[in-house]
Amino acid sequence: MKTYDLPQLTDAAAAAALDAACRQVRVNLPLYTHRCQNHSSVGGIYPACDNVQWTCGFWPGEVWLAYERTGDDAFRTAALTLVDSFAERIDKKIEVDHHDMGFLYSPSCVAAYKLTGSEKARAAAVKAADQLLSRFQEKGQFIQAWGAMGAPENYRYIIDCLLNLPLLYWAGETTGDAKYADIAHRHITTCLANSFRPDGSTYHTFFMNPDGTPSHGATCQGYRDDSFWARGQAWGVYGSILSYRYTKNPQYLDTFRKALDFYLTRLPEDLVPYWDMIFTTGDEEPRDSSSAAIVACGLLEAAKFLPEAEADACTTLARQMLASLAGHYAVTDQVPGAGLLAHGTYSKKSPYNTCTPEGVDECTSWGDYFYMEALTRLTKDWQLYW
Ligand code: GLY
């Protein structure tokens, strides 16, 4: 693994950065307890939104992390209010016709169940896992990401789905039903066969043919089809090690190493990638700080399973990435509605991609969440929400 001669975030600095994050979450509680936090900030401030987006689970995840850090019931009460909203969302099937059930229900309801024993949260998360199963396509063996099931323009899955699989592993454990892990296994087998290029880089989305054979990789949010969308690579790094955690399948560990090695070849000097890693040092393009936070979480998770020298290298690297984030990307102006981590990029339009431009060089709700998760991992033996 590539190594760097850069400062590491110490335990004391991690604790201080986490405490600062908790203070900002407290400032924001009145804004986002009865409504949700939008996917990305506008001019550094998050609009409130209804619980209708794929990103709405990250804010409750931050509130649960703040509760774990402080033990303050104000966070617990607010997060449980948000659980009510998530239970209603899945009961009434409000904007759940897509694959992002893990992003939505792991940091909100699985977290609530693990931390408080809430049966309402558990039931909502199991229903969300069932909803995710309903997206599985037998022909091609994949979980369809978006759109009407079977529609040719959407007969594809995306690399991001690796973070939705832990909801299935959890649902299998809590219900004792093997069907959840079975679908997770079938999906990741398809994903590993197609989405990772020989050099360890990844396609954002991958189309399958109606007969179930692989068709082609394509981007939505990356610069172009054959480039290296930073967050997709980060989902590949963290997602593969999460599946390894639950299955101990050595292929997933190999994938983690390959995806990480590629990611490290494309980093600028401060270890925070440009939004697409086709861009490198000196390019006038925005960064995606959220990718660095996601990869730091993956490194700290992997360190639990790797041989000692490799585990130490992963921990060192995570501390270096977090030192860069805490030192140069963390938001310091704690005003209502502000995020935690600046310089994230949700979707930047390029001449070749198909995304709607939003949240360019802004805070992103998942960037904030994974920044807090990574800091939490440095302060205690954290029990995952994933
Ligand atoms: N899952 C969509 C994104 O990472 O922007």
XYZ file of C-alpha atoms and ligand atoms in Angstrom:
391
model
C 0.000 0.000 0.000
C 1.218 3.503 -0.828
C 2.379 5.451 2.256
C 2.742 9.172 2.948
C 4.893 11.370 5.144
C 2.033 13.527 6.461
C 0.679 14.477 9.903
C -1.818 12.146 11.553
C -4.875 13.113 13.571
C -4.067 12.311 17.212
C -6.623 10.853 19.622
C -6.919 14.225 21.358
C -7.446 16.057 18.066
C -10.040 13.474 16.967
C -11.930 13.962 20.235
C -11.816 17.752 19.833
C -13.024 17.556 16.208
C -15.859 15.205 17.220
C -16.885 17.532 20.044
C -16.951 20.449 17.599
C -19.131 18.371 15.258
C -21.500 17.538 18.122
C -21.815 21.239 18.952
C -22.860 21.952 15.352
C -25.352 19.077 15.401
C -26.836 20.578 18.592
C -27.118 24.015 16.929
C -28.939 22.362 14.011
C -31.376 20.199 16.024
C -34.277 22.704 15.988
C -34.043 22.956 12.184
C -34.039 19.252 11.337
C -36.023 17.360 13.969
C -39.500 17.751 12.502
C -38.185 18.114 8.971
C -35.124 16.528 7.303
C -31.854 18.019 6.151
C -31.444 18.465 2.399
C -28.781 16.450 0.557
C -26.333 19.345 0.226
C -25.895 22.861 1.454
C -26.541 26.027 -0.543
C -23.928 28.640 0.215
C -22.892 26.509 3.204
C -26.382 26.247 4.770
C -28.658 23.209 4.433
C -32.257 23.854 3.452
C -34.786 21.717 5.357
C -36.773 19.197 3.298
C -39.470 16.559 3.635
C -38.419 12.969 4.225
C -38.409 12.100 0.526
C -34.763 11.979 -0.545
C -32.226 9.132 -0.633
C -30.001 11.140 1.694
C -32.377 11.735 4.603
C -30.829 8.985 6.779
C -27.476 10.717 7.241
C -28.682 13.524 9.480
C -30.327 11.123 11.991
C -27.057 9.158 11.874
C -25.201 12.295 12.946
C -27.712 12.821 15.756
C -27.174 9.240 16.971
C -23.393 9.714 16.854
C -23.788 12.922 18.885
C -25.939 10.992 21.365
C -23.254 8.304 21.663
C -20.574 10.933 22.249
C -22.454 13.079 24.754
C -25.099 10.819 26.326
C -27.413 13.837 26.105
C -31.097 12.891 25.909
C -31.821 15.895 23.668
C -30.118 13.982 20.827
C -31.902 10.708 21.646
C -35.309 12.404 21.693
C -34.698 14.169 18.381
C -33.394 11.011 16.692
C -36.424 9.035 17.881
C -38.712 11.729 16.462
C -36.930 11.208 13.151
C -37.455 7.431 13.494
C -41.223 8.099 13.560
C -40.870 9.859 10.227
C -38.857 6.967 8.763
C -41.442 4.437 9.999
C -44.190 6.444 8.301
C -42.136 6.716 5.118
C -41.724 2.965 4.717
C -45.284 2.190 5.913
C -46.748 4.552 3.334
C -44.043 3.751 0.740
C -43.152 7.403 0.250
C -40.309 7.700 -2.296
C -38.889 4.241 -1.595
C -39.057 2.880 -5.140
C -35.279 2.739 -5.494
C -32.367 0.882 -3.927
C -31.206 3.372 -1.306
C -32.881 1.638 1.606
C -29.558 1.065 3.399
C -28.463 4.686 3.130
C -31.865 5.653 4.533
C -32.534 3.041 7.204
C -29.127 1.936 8.552
C -28.025 5.254 10.126
C -31.579 6.130 11.237
C -33.519 3.016 12.276
C -30.871 0.267 12.612
C -28.897 2.730 14.729
C -31.994 3.458 16.824
C -32.653 -0.227 17.375
C -29.053 -0.952 18.334
C -28.819 2.018 20.709
C -32.296 2.001 22.302
C -33.917 -1.345 21.477
C -36.797 0.481 19.726
C -39.056 -2.190 18.187
C -40.643 0.454 15.962
C -37.218 1.230 14.488
C -36.430 -2.460 14.029
C -39.739 -3.122 12.237
C -39.227 -0.114 9.947
C -35.706 -1.245 9.043
C -36.851 -4.814 8.299
C -39.610 -3.426 6.051
C -36.990 -1.305 4.290
C -34.872 -4.426 3.744
C -37.930 -6.156 2.232
C -38.403 -3.146 -0.023
C -34.771 -3.474 -1.117
C -35.317 -7.163 -1.946
C -38.193 -6.122 -4.212
C -35.642 -4.333 -6.438
C -33.806 -7.578 -7.256
C -33.712 -8.642 -10.898
C -33.378 -12.402 -11.437
C -32.227 -11.843 -15.012
C -28.746 -10.480 -14.416
C -28.791 -11.099 -10.633
C -28.637 -7.502 -9.457
C -30.513 -4.944 -7.405
C -31.885 -2.354 -9.819
C -30.936 1.115 -8.631
C -33.473 3.479 -10.024
C -36.657 3.784 -12.052
C -39.458 1.431 -12.983
C -38.457 -2.198 -12.572
C -37.326 -3.645 -15.888
C -37.397 -0.360 -17.828
C -34.588 -0.719 -20.429
C -33.148 2.753 -19.706
C -32.779 1.784 -16.058
C -31.830 -1.897 -16.318
C -28.696 -1.318 -14.274
C -27.183 -1.225 -10.828
C -24.655 1.212 -9.384
C -21.495 0.882 -7.296
C -23.121 2.904 -4.477
C -25.392 -0.083 -3.746
C -22.549 -1.750 -1.843
C -23.540 0.503 1.078
C -27.129 -0.736 0.903
C -26.115 -4.376 1.382
C -25.362 -4.130 5.132
C -29.091 -3.518 5.709
C -29.663 -6.950 4.187
C -26.980 -8.612 6.352
C -28.497 -6.978 9.437
C -32.056 -7.991 8.450
C -30.851 -11.566 7.998
C -29.301 -11.580 11.455
C -32.270 -10.004 13.212
C -34.953 -12.144 11.505
C -32.988 -15.367 11.056
C -34.128 -15.438 7.406
C -31.377 -16.415 4.949
C -33.076 -14.714 1.984
C -31.528 -11.321 2.788
C -27.882 -12.459 2.751
C -28.617 -14.590 -0.310
C -29.713 -11.557 -2.356
C -26.776 -9.532 -1.023
C -24.435 -12.323 -2.153
C -25.989 -12.547 -5.595
C -25.860 -8.775 -6.112
C -22.261 -8.340 -4.986
C -21.170 -11.261 -7.165
C -22.570 -9.431 -10.197
C -21.063 -6.142 -9.029
C -17.578 -7.576 -8.532
C -17.696 -9.300 -11.916
C -18.487 -6.093 -13.817
C -18.057 -2.836 -11.925
C -14.375 -3.080 -11.017
C -12.004 -2.585 -13.938
C -8.773 -4.592 -14.071
C -6.802 -1.652 -12.587
C -9.120 -1.459 -9.552
C -11.017 1.635 -10.739
C -14.785 1.472 -10.964
C -17.724 2.244 -13.209
C -20.403 4.280 -11.510
C -23.316 2.448 -13.129
C -23.457 -0.832 -15.018
C -26.138 -1.824 -17.532
C -27.286 -5.395 -17.982
C -28.964 -6.837 -21.077
C -32.569 -8.037 -20.852
C -31.304 -11.643 -21.090
C -29.195 -11.081 -17.975
C -25.786 -10.831 -19.646
C -23.539 -7.851 -18.828
C -23.824 -4.918 -21.213
C -21.613 -1.940 -20.357
C -20.427 0.509 -17.738
C -21.571 4.128 -17.862
C -21.392 7.112 -15.595
C -24.097 9.312 -14.211
C -22.248 11.557 -11.745
C -18.649 11.030 -12.868
C -16.935 13.088 -15.566
C -17.339 10.479 -18.294
C -17.914 6.751 -18.689
C -14.251 5.732 -18.520
C -13.157 8.156 -15.800
C -12.883 7.626 -12.033
C -15.754 9.224 -10.114
C -14.217 9.741 -6.686
C -17.241 8.858 -4.613
C -17.948 5.730 -6.599
C -14.403 4.624 -5.833
C -14.968 5.465 -2.160
C -18.201 3.434 -2.092
C -16.185 0.587 -3.623
C -13.539 0.797 -0.899
C -15.876 1.027 2.091
C -18.602 -1.187 0.596
C -16.298 -4.099 -0.144
C -14.862 -4.188 3.379
C -18.348 -3.969 4.893
C -19.405 -7.039 2.948
C -16.195 -8.736 4.097
C -17.100 -7.913 7.684
C -20.383 -9.802 7.383
C -19.343 -12.715 5.159
C -15.560 -13.140 5.519
C -15.463 -13.872 1.778
C -11.768 -13.361 0.837
C -12.740 -12.045 -2.600
C -14.241 -8.962 -0.934
C -10.997 -8.309 0.917
C -9.070 -8.537 -2.372
C -11.526 -6.069 -3.873
C -10.994 -3.680 -0.967
C -7.220 -3.778 -1.535
C -7.490 -3.250 -5.308
C -10.007 -0.425 -5.027
C -7.929 1.272 -2.330
C -4.660 0.919 -4.253
C -6.205 2.562 -7.285
C -7.719 5.357 -5.173
C -4.306 6.118 -3.687
C -2.701 6.467 -7.120
C -4.991 9.403 -7.952
C -4.872 11.515 -4.790
C -3.528 15.069 -4.660
C -1.035 15.996 -1.943
C -3.567 16.668 0.817
C -5.266 13.261 0.323
C -8.661 14.762 -0.560
C -9.661 13.768 -4.100
C -11.014 15.897 -6.859
C -14.686 15.077 -7.560
C -13.552 12.846 -10.407
C -10.097 11.347 -10.086
C -9.379 11.962 -13.737
C -8.399 15.378 -12.339
C -5.199 15.717 -10.350
C -3.006 18.270 -8.607
C -3.251 21.674 -10.278
C -6.620 21.115 -11.982
C -9.162 23.869 -11.369
C -11.918 21.507 -10.354
C -13.749 21.099 -7.038
C -12.832 18.413 -4.536
C -15.101 15.851 -2.958
C -14.223 15.819 0.734
C -16.992 13.279 1.393
C -15.004 10.633 -0.506
C -12.069 11.103 1.854
C -14.350 10.665 4.877
C -15.909 7.508 3.386
C -12.505 5.994 2.599
C -11.249 6.822 6.116
C -14.169 4.805 7.527
C -13.295 1.917 5.203
C -9.655 1.988 6.293
C -10.564 1.935 9.977
C -13.006 -0.928 9.420
C -10.428 -2.894 7.404
C -7.826 -2.464 10.145
C -9.914 -4.840 12.293
C -9.394 -7.726 9.884
C -6.007 -7.264 8.231
C -2.589 -8.605 9.284
C -0.935 -6.278 11.806
C 1.457 -4.353 9.520
C -1.236 -3.758 6.897
C -3.771 -2.818 9.580
C -1.325 -0.283 11.029
C -0.766 1.196 7.568
C -4.541 1.546 7.097
C -4.961 3.258 10.465
C -2.078 5.639 9.763
C -3.549 6.520 6.391
C -7.004 7.116 7.884
C -5.498 9.400 10.529
C -3.637 11.326 7.791
C -6.799 11.764 5.731
C -8.696 12.886 8.817
C -5.946 15.331 9.809
C -6.332 16.918 6.386
C -10.129 17.045 6.701
C -10.172 18.338 10.284
C -7.416 20.864 9.587
C -8.494 22.267 6.228
C -12.030 21.175 5.356
C -14.010 21.217 8.626
C -16.496 24.067 8.932
C -15.513 26.379 11.782
C -18.259 28.997 11.584
C -20.959 27.301 13.682
C -24.140 29.032 12.535
C -27.608 27.419 12.353
C -27.934 25.206 9.287
C -24.200 24.924 8.626
C -22.648 21.537 7.857
C -19.510 19.898 9.217
C -17.330 19.301 6.184
C -16.916 21.845 3.378
C -15.786 21.217 -0.217
C -17.919 18.212 -1.023
C -19.405 17.650 -4.471
C -22.731 15.915 -4.968
C -23.207 16.105 -8.748
C -21.179 18.209 -11.155
C -22.305 18.423 -14.774
C -19.774 17.541 -17.435
C -20.199 17.424 -21.230
C -20.383 13.628 -20.937
C -22.452 12.779 -17.865
C -26.194 12.660 -17.218
C -26.559 14.131 -13.729
C -28.495 17.136 -12.543
C -25.946 19.617 -11.191
C -26.360 20.114 -7.439
C -24.218 20.654 -4.383
C -20.922 21.538 -6.080
C -18.222 22.602 -3.603
C -20.708 22.471 -0.730
C -21.300 20.446 2.420
C -23.036 17.129 1.792
C -25.106 15.318 4.396
C -23.196 12.042 3.886
C -19.849 13.846 3.984
C -20.810 15.226 7.393
C -22.073 11.836 8.566
C -18.998 9.832 7.486
C -16.670 12.497 8.899
C -18.377 12.049 12.275
C -18.360 8.261 11.910
C -14.624 8.213 11.198
C -13.902 10.496 14.173
C -16.107 8.309 16.374
C -14.155 5.248 15.266
C -10.989 6.926 16.597
C -12.543 7.631 19.991
C -14.079 4.267 20.910
C -14.723 0.693 19.840
C -17.744 1.763 17.793
C -20.596 -0.646 17.058
C -21.545 -0.082 13.434
C -24.921 1.218 12.261
C -24.172 -0.502 8.919
N -25.345 7.646 -4.056
C -25.257 8.846 -4.805
C -24.044 9.639 -4.506
O -23.108 9.146 -3.874
O -24.030 10.796 -4.879
